[in-house]
Short mmCIF file of C-alpha atoms in Angstrom, two decimals:
data_model
loop_
_atom_site.label_atom_id
_atom_site.label_comp_id
_atom_site.label_asym_id
_atom_site.label_seq_id
_atom_site.Cartn_x
_atom_site.Cartn_y
_atom_site.Cartn_z
CA MET B 1 0.03 0.09 -0.05
CA PRO B 2 1.24 3.52 -0.78
CA ARG B 3 2.36 5.49 2.37
CA GLN B 4 -0.39 7.98 3.25
CA GLY B 5 0.50 11.43 2.00
CA LEU B 6 3.37 10.02 -0.50
CA THR B 7 2.45 10.57 -3.95
CA SER B 8 4.26 10.44 -7.39
CA GLU B 9 4.25 14.09 -7.55
CA ARG B 10 5.88 14.67 -4.19
CA VAL B 11 8.49 11.92 -5.14
CA SER B 12 9.48 13.59 -8.24
CA ALA B 13 9.50 17.10 -6.75
CA ALA B 14 11.75 15.91 -3.83
CA ALA B 15 13.85 13.93 -6.46
CA ALA B 16 14.41 17.25 -8.48
CA GLU B 17 15.44 19.10 -5.31
CA LEU B 18 17.71 16.53 -4.19
CA ALA B 19 19.37 16.42 -7.72
CA ASP B 20 20.45 20.01 -7.20
CA GLU B 21 21.56 19.45 -3.68
CA LEU B 22 23.34 16.22 -4.06
CA GLY B 23 24.17 16.16 -7.82
CA LEU B 24 22.44 14.04 -10.29
CA ALA B 25 25.00 11.36 -10.12
CA ARG B 26 24.29 10.88 -6.42
CA LEU B 27 20.55 10.82 -6.79
CA THR B 28 19.15 7.35 -6.01
CA VAL B 29 15.77 5.83 -4.92
CA ALA B 30 17.42 5.34 -1.54
CA ALA B 31 18.39 8.98 -1.22
CA VAL B 32 14.80 10.05 -1.88
CA ALA B 33 13.65 7.40 0.62
CA ARG B 34 15.76 8.89 3.35
CA HIS B 35 14.44 12.38 2.60
CA PHE B 36 10.99 10.99 3.31
CA GLY B 37 12.06 8.91 6.27
CA VAL B 38 10.63 5.73 4.58
CA SER B 39 12.05 2.59 3.38
CA ASP B 40 13.23 1.96 -0.20
CA ALA B 41 10.54 -0.54 -0.76
CA ALA B 42 7.82 2.18 0.17
CA LEU B 43 9.10 4.45 -2.55
CA TYR B 44 8.96 1.57 -5.25
CA VAL B 45 5.26 2.02 -5.26
CA HIS B 46 5.78 5.40 -6.98
CA VAL B 47 8.94 4.85 -8.98
CA ARG B 48 10.15 1.52 -10.37
CA SER B 49 13.78 2.09 -10.59
CA ARG B 50 16.57 4.75 -10.45
CA ASP B 51 16.42 5.16 -14.37
CA ALA B 52 12.65 5.93 -14.01
CA LEU B 53 13.33 8.25 -11.11
CA ILE B 54 15.96 10.14 -13.36
CA GLU B 55 13.58 10.22 -16.21
CA GLN B 56 10.87 11.87 -13.89
CA VAL B 57 13.35 14.46 -12.88
CA ALA B 58 14.33 15.05 -16.39
CA VAL B 59 10.62 15.58 -17.53
CA ARG B 60 9.92 17.96 -14.58
CA ALA B 61 13.14 19.95 -15.05
CA ALA B 62 12.55 20.34 -18.79
CA ALA B 63 9.05 21.96 -18.07
CA ALA B 64 10.62 24.23 -15.66
CA PHE B 65 13.45 25.08 -17.86
CA ALA B 66 11.19 25.77 -20.93
CA ASP B 67 9.09 28.18 -18.75
CA GLU B 68 12.24 30.25 -17.84
CA LEU B 69 13.21 30.29 -21.54
CA ALA B 70 9.70 31.14 -22.68
CA LEU B 71 9.59 34.23 -20.26
CA ALA B 72 13.08 35.40 -21.34
CA VAL B 73 12.28 35.49 -25.04
CA ALA B 74 8.66 36.68 -24.95
CA GLY B 75 8.05 39.67 -27.06
CA ARG B 76 11.86 39.63 -28.18
CA ALA B 77 13.57 38.99 -31.53
CA GLY B 78 17.01 38.93 -32.99
CA ARG B 79 19.83 39.90 -30.55
CA GLN B 80 17.38 40.66 -27.78
CA ALA B 81 15.80 37.11 -28.01
CA LEU B 82 19.19 35.56 -28.21
CA ALA B 83 20.40 37.42 -25.04
CA GLY B 84 17.41 36.55 -23.29
CA PHE B 85 17.36 33.00 -24.20
CA ALA B 86 21.23 32.87 -23.36
CA ASP B 87 20.71 34.36 -19.90
CA ALA B 88 17.96 32.39 -19.01
CA TRP B 89 19.71 29.15 -19.91
CA ARG B 90 22.91 30.18 -17.74
CA THR B 91 20.64 31.26 -14.87
CA PHE B 92 18.86 27.99 -14.80
CA ALA B 93 21.86 25.89 -15.05
CA ALA B 94 23.53 27.71 -12.25
CA ALA B 95 20.44 27.64 -9.98
CA HIS B 96 19.48 24.11 -10.74
CA PRO B 97 22.70 22.16 -11.54
CA GLY B 98 21.13 18.70 -10.95
CA GLN B 99 17.98 19.42 -12.69
CA TYR B 100 19.91 21.10 -15.55
CA ALA B 101 22.10 18.09 -16.01
CA ALA B 102 19.05 15.88 -16.30
CA THR B 103 17.62 18.11 -19.26
CA GLN B 104 20.70 17.27 -21.17
CA MET B 105 20.49 13.55 -20.91
CA PRO B 106 19.08 11.40 -23.67
CA LEU B 107 15.87 9.81 -22.68
CA PRO B 108 14.12 6.60 -24.15
CA PRO B 109 12.06 7.66 -27.13
CA GLU B 110 8.79 6.86 -25.40
CA VAL B 111 9.65 9.07 -22.60
CA GLY B 112 11.18 12.02 -24.66
CA THR B 113 8.42 12.14 -27.38
CA ASN B 114 5.73 12.46 -24.47
CA SER B 115 7.53 15.03 -22.62
CA ALA B 116 5.89 18.31 -23.08
CA GLY B 117 8.77 20.31 -21.52
CA HIS B 118 11.39 18.53 -23.95
CA LEU B 119 9.33 19.46 -26.90
CA ARG B 120 8.85 23.06 -25.78
CA LEU B 121 12.59 23.34 -25.38
CA ILE B 122 13.05 22.34 -28.98
CA GLU B 123 10.26 24.49 -30.08
CA LEU B 124 11.68 27.55 -28.33
CA SER B 125 15.07 26.96 -29.72
CA TYR B 126 13.77 27.00 -33.26
CA ALA B 127 11.56 29.96 -32.61
CA MET B 128 14.51 31.93 -31.28
CA LEU B 129 16.66 31.30 -34.25
CA ARG B 130 13.99 31.94 -36.82
CA GLY B 131 14.42 35.59 -36.38
CA TYR B 132 17.75 35.09 -38.22
CA GLY B 133 16.30 33.69 -41.29
CA LEU B 134 18.05 30.43 -41.18
CA ASP B 135 16.75 27.57 -43.42
CA GLU B 136 17.58 23.98 -43.15
CA PRO B 137 19.95 22.23 -42.86
CA VAL B 138 21.96 25.23 -41.43
CA LEU B 139 19.25 25.95 -38.91
CA THR B 140 20.01 22.55 -37.34
CA ASP B 141 23.68 23.59 -37.51
CA ALA B 142 22.83 26.86 -35.78
CA ILE B 143 20.93 24.99 -33.02
CA ARG B 144 23.91 22.69 -32.44
CA LEU B 145 26.25 25.62 -32.20
CA VAL B 146 24.09 27.67 -29.69
CA ARG B 147 23.46 24.62 -27.49
CA SER B 148 27.13 23.53 -27.54
CA THR B 149 28.08 27.13 -26.54
CA PHE B 150 25.57 27.62 -23.86
CA HIS B 151 25.89 24.15 -22.41
CA GLY B 152 29.72 24.31 -22.52
CA PHE B 153 29.88 27.65 -20.66
CA ALA B 154 27.30 26.71 -18.08
CA SER B 155 28.86 23.38 -17.35
CA LEU B 156 32.33 24.75 -16.91
CA GLU B 157 30.96 27.67 -14.89
CA ASN B 158 29.15 25.21 -12.57
CA VAL B 159 32.31 23.39 -11.77
CA HIS B 160 34.45 26.51 -11.55
CA GLY B 161 36.48 25.42 -14.61
CA PHE B 162 37.33 28.98 -15.78
CA GLY B 163 40.84 29.82 -14.32
CA HIS B 164 41.56 32.99 -16.10
CA PRO B 165 41.03 36.30 -14.17
CA ARG B 166 39.07 37.71 -16.99
CA ASP B 167 35.59 38.55 -15.78
CA LEU B 168 33.01 35.82 -16.72
CA ASP B 169 30.30 38.17 -17.41
CA ALA B 170 32.46 40.24 -19.81
CA SER B 171 33.40 37.00 -21.75
CA TRP B 172 29.65 35.87 -21.69
CA HIS B 173 28.59 39.08 -23.47
CA SER B 174 31.40 39.05 -25.80
CA ILE B 175 30.45 35.22 -26.75
CA LEU B 176 26.89 36.46 -27.24
CA ASP B 177 28.02 39.32 -29.73
CA ALA B 178 30.06 36.95 -31.67
CA LEU B 179 27.19 34.34 -31.88
CA HIS B 180 24.87 37.04 -33.00
CA ALA B 181 27.36 38.18 -35.80
CA THR B 182 27.79 34.57 -36.91
CA LEU B 183 24.12 33.95 -36.95
CA THR B 184 23.43 37.08 -38.77
CA ASN B 185 26.08 36.43 -41.43
CA TRP B 186 26.01 32.56 -41.63
CA PRO B 187 28.26 31.13 -44.33
CA ASN B 188 27.03 29.63 -47.66
CA GLY B 189 24.65 32.42 -48.36
CA THR B 190 21.99 32.13 -45.54
CA GLY B 191 21.26 34.36 -42.69
CA ARG B 192 19.17 37.64 -42.39
CA THR B 193 19.95 38.77 -45.76
CA ALA B 194 18.67 35.73 -47.38
CA ALA B 195 15.63 35.63 -45.00
CA MET B 196 14.43 39.05 -46.25
CA ASN B 197 14.67 37.72 -49.65
CA SER B 198 13.01 34.47 -49.02
CA HIS B 199 9.18 34.16 -50.09
CA GLN B 200 9.67 37.69 -51.40
CA GLY B 201 9.83 39.08 -47.97
CA GLN B 202 10.04 42.88 -47.89
CA ASP B 203 8.94 45.95 -45.84
CA GLN B 204 6.73 48.57 -47.45
CA HIS B 205 4.53 51.51 -46.61
CA VAL B 206 0.82 51.76 -46.42
CA ASP B 207 -0.64 55.33 -46.01
CA SER B 208 -3.74 55.55 -43.67
CA ALA B 209 -6.58 57.81 -44.57
CA ASP B 210 -5.21 60.52 -42.53
CA GLY B 211 -1.90 60.27 -44.00
CA THR B 212 -0.23 58.32 -41.26
CA ARG B 213 2.61 56.07 -42.84
CA LEU B 214 2.52 52.60 -41.66
CA VAL B 215 5.47 50.00 -42.25
CA VAL B 216 4.28 46.57 -43.22
CA ARG B 217 6.28 43.59 -43.34
CA ARG B 218 5.26 41.18 -46.06
CA VAL B 219 6.46 37.58 -46.49
CA GLY B 220 5.14 34.47 -48.32
CA ALA B 221 2.80 33.79 -51.09
CA GLY B 222 -0.87 32.53 -51.18
CA ASP B 223 -4.20 33.65 -49.44
CA PRO B 224 -3.53 36.88 -47.71
CA VAL B 225 -3.32 36.97 -43.91
CA VAL B 226 -2.99 40.16 -41.89
CA LEU B 227 -1.44 39.61 -38.38
CA VAL B 228 -1.91 42.41 -35.79
CA HIS B 229 0.38 42.77 -32.81
CA GLY B 230 -0.41 43.62 -29.54
CA SER B 231 0.75 46.27 -26.98
CA GLY B 232 4.59 46.64 -26.48
CA GLY B 233 4.95 44.68 -29.85
CA GLY B 234 5.96 45.56 -33.52
CA LEU B 235 7.09 44.10 -36.81
CA HIS B 236 8.83 41.20 -34.94
CA SER B 237 5.92 40.18 -32.73
CA TRP B 238 4.36 37.53 -35.34
CA ALA B 239 7.66 36.50 -36.91
CA ALA B 240 7.73 33.00 -35.42
CA VAL B 241 4.09 32.32 -36.52
CA ALA B 242 4.50 33.94 -39.85
CA ASP B 243 7.53 31.58 -40.51
CA HIS B 244 5.16 28.67 -40.36
CA LEU B 245 2.23 30.36 -42.43
CA SER B 246 4.34 31.85 -45.18
CA PRO B 247 5.07 28.86 -47.25
CA ASP B 248 1.40 28.79 -48.23
CA HIS B 249 0.01 32.09 -47.29
CA GLU B 250 0.98 35.91 -48.01
CA VAL B 251 1.49 37.27 -44.49
CA TRP B 252 1.22 41.01 -43.79
CA MET B 253 2.55 42.39 -40.54
CA PRO B 254 1.84 45.99 -39.82
CA ALA B 255 3.77 48.05 -37.04
CA ARG B 256 0.69 49.83 -35.63
CA ARG B 257 0.36 53.59 -35.48
CA GLY B 258 2.58 54.64 -32.48
CA TYR B 259 5.10 51.86 -33.04
CA GLY B 260 8.20 52.50 -34.87
CA PRO B 261 9.16 52.37 -37.57
CA SER B 262 5.51 53.49 -38.38
CA ASP B 263 4.58 57.01 -37.67
CA VAL B 264 3.75 58.26 -34.24
CA PRO B 265 1.27 61.21 -34.90
CA PRO B 266 0.77 63.96 -32.35
CA GLY B 267 -2.20 63.79 -30.23
CA VAL B 268 -4.29 61.29 -28.41
CA LYS B 269 -4.83 58.01 -30.22
CA SER B 270 -8.32 56.23 -30.64
CA PHE B 271 -9.59 53.00 -32.07
CA THR B 272 -11.29 55.05 -34.74
CA ASP B 273 -7.81 56.05 -35.82
CA GLU B 274 -6.49 52.52 -35.76
CA THR B 275 -9.39 50.95 -37.47
CA ALA B 276 -8.81 53.35 -40.38
CA ASP B 277 -5.09 52.09 -40.44
CA LEU B 278 -5.99 48.52 -40.37
CA ILE B 279 -8.64 48.92 -43.08
CA ALA B 280 -5.95 50.64 -45.22
CA VAL B 281 -3.57 47.57 -44.71
CA VAL B 282 -6.42 45.15 -45.38
CA ARG B 283 -7.28 46.85 -48.52
CA ALA B 284 -3.79 46.97 -49.69
CA ALA B 285 -3.44 43.26 -49.07
CA ARG B 286 -6.72 42.47 -50.93
CA ALA B 287 -5.55 44.75 -53.83
CA THR B 288 -2.17 42.92 -54.14
CA SER B 289 -3.55 39.45 -54.02
CA GLY B 290 -7.21 40.04 -55.46
CA ARG B 291 -8.51 37.81 -52.65
CA PRO B 292 -10.30 38.65 -49.48
CA VAL B 293 -8.13 38.62 -46.26
CA HIS B 294 -7.87 36.54 -43.19
CA LEU B 295 -7.50 39.18 -40.27
CA VAL B 296 -5.71 37.76 -37.04
CA GLY B 297 -5.14 39.82 -33.88
CA ALA B 298 -3.46 39.04 -30.62
CA SER B 299 -4.20 40.95 -27.30
CA TYR B 300 -4.74 44.64 -28.11
CA GLY B 301 -4.47 43.68 -31.59
CA ALA B 302 -7.31 41.37 -31.22
CA THR B 303 -9.51 44.30 -29.80
CA LEU B 304 -8.44 46.40 -32.89
CA SER B 305 -9.32 43.48 -35.27
CA LEU B 306 -12.82 43.19 -33.70
CA HIS B 307 -13.23 47.10 -34.36
CA THR B 308 -12.17 46.64 -37.86
CA ALA B 309 -14.27 43.64 -38.67
CA ALA B 310 -17.32 45.30 -37.24
CA ALA B 311 -16.68 48.51 -39.18
CA GLU B 312 -15.64 47.15 -42.51
CA PRO B 313 -15.96 43.42 -43.14
CA ARG B 314 -16.25 43.54 -46.96
CA ASP B 315 -12.52 42.82 -47.62
CA LEU B 316 -12.29 40.13 -45.05
CA ARG B 317 -12.71 36.35 -45.30
CA SER B 318 -12.34 35.44 -41.76
CA LEU B 319 -11.52 36.83 -38.20
CA ALA B 320 -9.26 35.25 -35.61
CA ILE B 321 -8.81 36.62 -32.11
CA PHE B 322 -6.35 35.70 -29.40
CA GLU B 323 -7.11 36.89 -26.03
CA ALA B 324 -8.63 40.52 -26.54
CA PRO B 325 -8.22 42.41 -23.31
CA LEU B 326 -11.79 43.79 -23.54
CA PHE B 327 -11.76 44.12 -19.59
CA ALA B 328 -8.86 46.78 -19.79
CA ALA B 329 -11.04 49.55 -21.37
CA GLY B 330 -13.41 52.37 -20.36
CA PRO B 331 -13.09 54.95 -17.68
CA GLY B 332 -11.57 52.65 -15.27
CA THR B 333 -8.51 52.63 -17.29
CA ALA B 334 -8.05 56.41 -17.17
CA PRO B 335 -6.36 56.66 -13.75
CA HIS B 336 -3.83 54.05 -14.83
CA LEU B 337 -3.28 56.14 -18.00
CA ASP B 338 -2.55 59.23 -15.92
CA ARG B 339 -0.06 57.25 -13.82
CA TYR B 340 1.53 55.96 -16.95
CA ARG B 341 1.68 59.44 -18.73
CA ASP B 342 3.44 61.00 -15.56
CA ALA B 343 5.77 58.11 -15.22
CA PHE B 344 6.55 58.30 -18.96
CA ALA B 345 7.40 61.95 -18.61
CA ARG B 346 9.83 61.15 -15.81
CA ASP B 347 11.32 58.22 -17.79
CA ASP B 348 10.53 56.18 -14.88
CA ALA B 349 10.42 52.50 -16.18
CA GLN B 350 9.39 50.98 -12.90
CA ALA B 351 6.48 53.20 -12.27
CA MET B 352 5.41 52.64 -15.98
CA ALA B 353 5.49 48.91 -15.50
CA ALA B 354 3.55 49.09 -12.39
CA ALA B 355 0.72 50.85 -14.05
CA LEU B 356 0.68 48.45 -16.90
CA ASN B 357 0.61 45.50 -14.61
CA ASP B 358 -2.54 46.98 -13.06
CA VAL B 359 -4.08 47.69 -16.40
CA THR B 360 -3.41 44.05 -17.50
CA ARG B 361 -4.15 42.48 -14.08
CA VAL B 362 -0.98 40.41 -14.38
CA PRO B 363 -0.58 38.36 -11.16
CA ALA B 364 2.24 39.15 -8.81
CA GLU B 365 3.78 35.70 -9.33
CA VAL B 366 3.85 36.15 -13.24
CA VAL B 367 5.50 39.67 -12.68
CA ALA B 368 8.05 38.10 -10.30
CA ALA B 369 8.96 35.49 -12.92
CA PHE B 370 9.40 38.06 -15.58
CA ALA B 371 11.66 39.98 -13.36
CA ALA B 372 13.68 36.85 -12.40
CA ALA B 373 14.17 35.90 -16.09
CA ALA B 374 15.26 39.50 -16.90
CA GLY B 375 17.73 39.38 -14.13
CA ASP B 376 20.13 42.46 -14.38
CA ARG B 377 19.98 42.74 -18.11
CA THR B 378 19.49 46.22 -19.52
CA PRO B 379 16.98 46.60 -22.26
CA ASP B 380 18.02 48.02 -25.53
CA PRO B 381 17.13 51.84 -24.96
CA VAL B 382 15.72 52.32 -28.46
CA GLU B 383 13.31 49.59 -28.44
CA ALA B 384 12.38 50.30 -24.70
CA ARG B 385 11.61 53.83 -25.68
CA ARG B 386 9.60 52.66 -28.93
CA SER B 387 7.73 50.23 -26.62
CA ALA B 388 6.89 52.76 -24.05
CA ILE B 389 5.62 55.25 -26.43
CA GLY B 390 3.40 52.52 -28.11
CA TRP B 391 1.99 51.61 -24.68
CA LEU B 392 1.08 55.27 -23.98
CA HIS B 393 -0.95 55.65 -27.03
CA ASP B 394 -2.46 52.21 -26.56
CA LEU B 395 -3.72 53.24 -23.18
CA GLU B 396 -5.23 56.39 -24.59
CA ALA B 397 -7.31 54.26 -26.95
CA LEU B 398 -8.30 51.83 -24.32
CA ALA B 399 -9.32 54.53 -21.75
CA ALA B 400 -11.73 55.90 -24.47
CA ASP B 401 -13.24 52.54 -25.44
CA SER B 402 -16.06 50.48 -23.80
CA THR B 403 -16.01 47.03 -21.97
CA ASP B 404 -19.42 46.27 -23.69
CA VAL B 405 -18.76 42.77 -25.22
CA GLY B 406 -22.28 42.52 -26.69
CA ARG B 407 -21.46 45.15 -29.39
CA TRP B 408 -19.46 42.47 -31.17
CA SER B 409 -22.69 40.25 -31.85
CA GLY B 410 -23.00 41.83 -35.17
CA ILE B 411 -19.87 40.10 -36.43
CA THR B 412 -20.91 37.52 -38.89
CA LEU B 413 -17.54 36.52 -40.26
CA PRO B 414 -16.25 33.12 -39.78
CA THR B 415 -14.50 33.67 -36.37
CA LEU B 416 -11.87 31.71 -34.44
CA LEU B 417 -11.28 32.59 -30.68
CA MET B 418 -8.12 31.48 -29.27
CA GLN B 419 -6.70 31.38 -25.74
CA GLY B 420 -4.26 29.87 -23.45
CA ALA B 421 -5.69 27.61 -20.58
CA ASP B 422 -3.28 29.22 -18.02
CA THR B 423 -3.92 32.74 -18.82
CA TRP B 424 -5.11 34.63 -15.61
CA GLU B 425 -8.41 36.18 -14.88
CA PRO B 426 -10.36 38.09 -16.09
CA MET B 427 -9.09 37.00 -19.58
CA PRO B 428 -10.92 33.59 -19.37
CA THR B 429 -14.16 35.09 -18.38
CA THR B 430 -13.70 37.78 -21.05
CA MET B 431 -13.18 35.19 -23.58
CA ASN B 432 -16.19 33.33 -22.41
CA ALA B 433 -18.38 36.42 -22.77
CA LEU B 434 -16.93 37.03 -26.26
CA ALA B 435 -17.94 33.49 -27.27
CA GLU B 436 -21.46 34.14 -26.17
CA ALA B 437 -21.62 37.24 -28.18
CA ILE B 438 -20.42 35.53 -31.13
CA PRO B 439 -22.19 32.30 -31.02
CA GLN B 440 -21.02 31.00 -34.37
CA ALA B 441 -17.45 31.40 -33.33
CA ARG B 442 -15.00 28.41 -32.98
CA ARG B 443 -12.77 28.05 -29.96
CA VAL B 444 -9.43 26.88 -29.36
CA ILE B 445 -8.07 26.69 -25.79
CA TRP B 446 -4.32 25.39 -25.55
CA PRO B 447 -3.64 23.64 -22.30
CA GLY B 448 -0.38 24.54 -20.55
CA GLN B 449 -0.18 27.98 -22.45
CA SER B 450 -0.88 31.48 -21.48
CA HIS B 451 -0.87 34.97 -22.97
CA PHE B 452 2.54 34.49 -24.64
CA VAL B 453 1.76 31.36 -26.80
CA THR B 454 2.55 33.18 -30.01
CA MET B 455 6.08 33.44 -28.78
CA THR B 456 6.41 30.28 -26.78
CA ALA B 457 4.57 27.85 -28.94
CA PRO B 458 4.16 29.35 -32.49
CA THR B 459 3.60 25.96 -33.98
CA LEU B 460 0.33 25.52 -31.96
CA VAL B 461 -0.93 28.96 -33.20
CA ALA B 462 -0.05 28.56 -36.80
CA ASP B 463 -1.53 24.92 -37.11
CA ALA B 464 -4.70 26.27 -35.54
CA LEU B 465 -4.86 29.23 -38.08
CA ARG B 466 -3.91 26.98 -41.14
CA GLN B 467 -6.80 24.49 -40.22
CA PHE B 468 -9.28 27.30 -39.59
CA PHE B 469 -8.34 29.02 -42.94
CA ALA B 470 -8.68 25.71 -44.73
CA GLU B 471 -12.21 25.28 -43.50
CA VAL B 472 -13.46 28.75 -44.24
CA PRO B 473 -15.63 29.07 -47.41
CA ALA B 474 -13.74 30.86 -50.27
#
């Protein structure tokens, strides 16, 4: 009979902690039994062998490792994504040496292929490097280079294997600069330049009705898809998803009004302004392809896509919405806008972040996880300022908007509602209300994913969109 209170979950959690404390090589069933004060035999009810125990630690550690990497790369691309990924890798290896060692061990196929954490580690690695425009087979070569570099450095650092007095952090940053240069200029004609030319990828201008110039990144060929980014995003936000869609779709990714390199017009922004912007982009996409457009929005971009679909559906073939923050609107947002505007004027990044966390209702534990993942990294000042300006204008539009979900009931386009099962309230309640307002809408809810799924699991998003597009009448 299993010992009361002793579960497989408790056993694997304790084993993971002991792996860090004792070292993976010294982790045994007997060591875990001693930890609980039970006989070895009592533990074999929950784990059949030492090999099985190590496998449990590996699966558990891979999930935790993937969570840290996902937080580190969310909303980043190129050099920033590489640095975030690298720093999170190094930090996890130092904080959890035994668990980290377990993630690097080969697993039996039946274990590895069913480990969600291991699959996410692979997905995140490829997603991080897609920003460099590498194609197979050199994409796999780049993965091996990055993994060898990070693993080698972290492993040597963990055993104090660097004897030279040169500062380790200085070496680390120099190595990342060298990696970035190598990935950007990969031999044999691949890399960022080739990526911009692949699938006829190019940046172009679209002028809105009031003359605001929008920069739109266009890639791929096929039925047109417009992907609309959320707050704090930009041209890069949908890159990982677009990489999956572009072989058979022409993907348009505008940088919204207020987000460079698009124009930042003076004055207060409204959803009326941005709806006109998006209508202009949709019309350009239809004019170029001769076909109606699939419109896809994430977060704030989802709210904007709802406005656009309601205002001018004639050029649209379908609508896909990922977690529209409809709760973060109306007069209740005005005080947060005032706080943010004051902090922006003082260039107080901490106060700006606090105001945004209140608007988005991000739980304290998620905020803490982001802070831990960021560590002492200094964000790129140009990108940080660009994001701060964009957020300011988004808050202006939100404060003037309404929380009335029922107004979207007039949307008759084929609609897909997407969300992560782990996203915090009130987003789940909001998405349920939106589903009631648009009863013909289909829904996709991804287990184990949250508000950052477009960055952390782009394949899931792309596959759902591709299936939805295929089922929409021409």
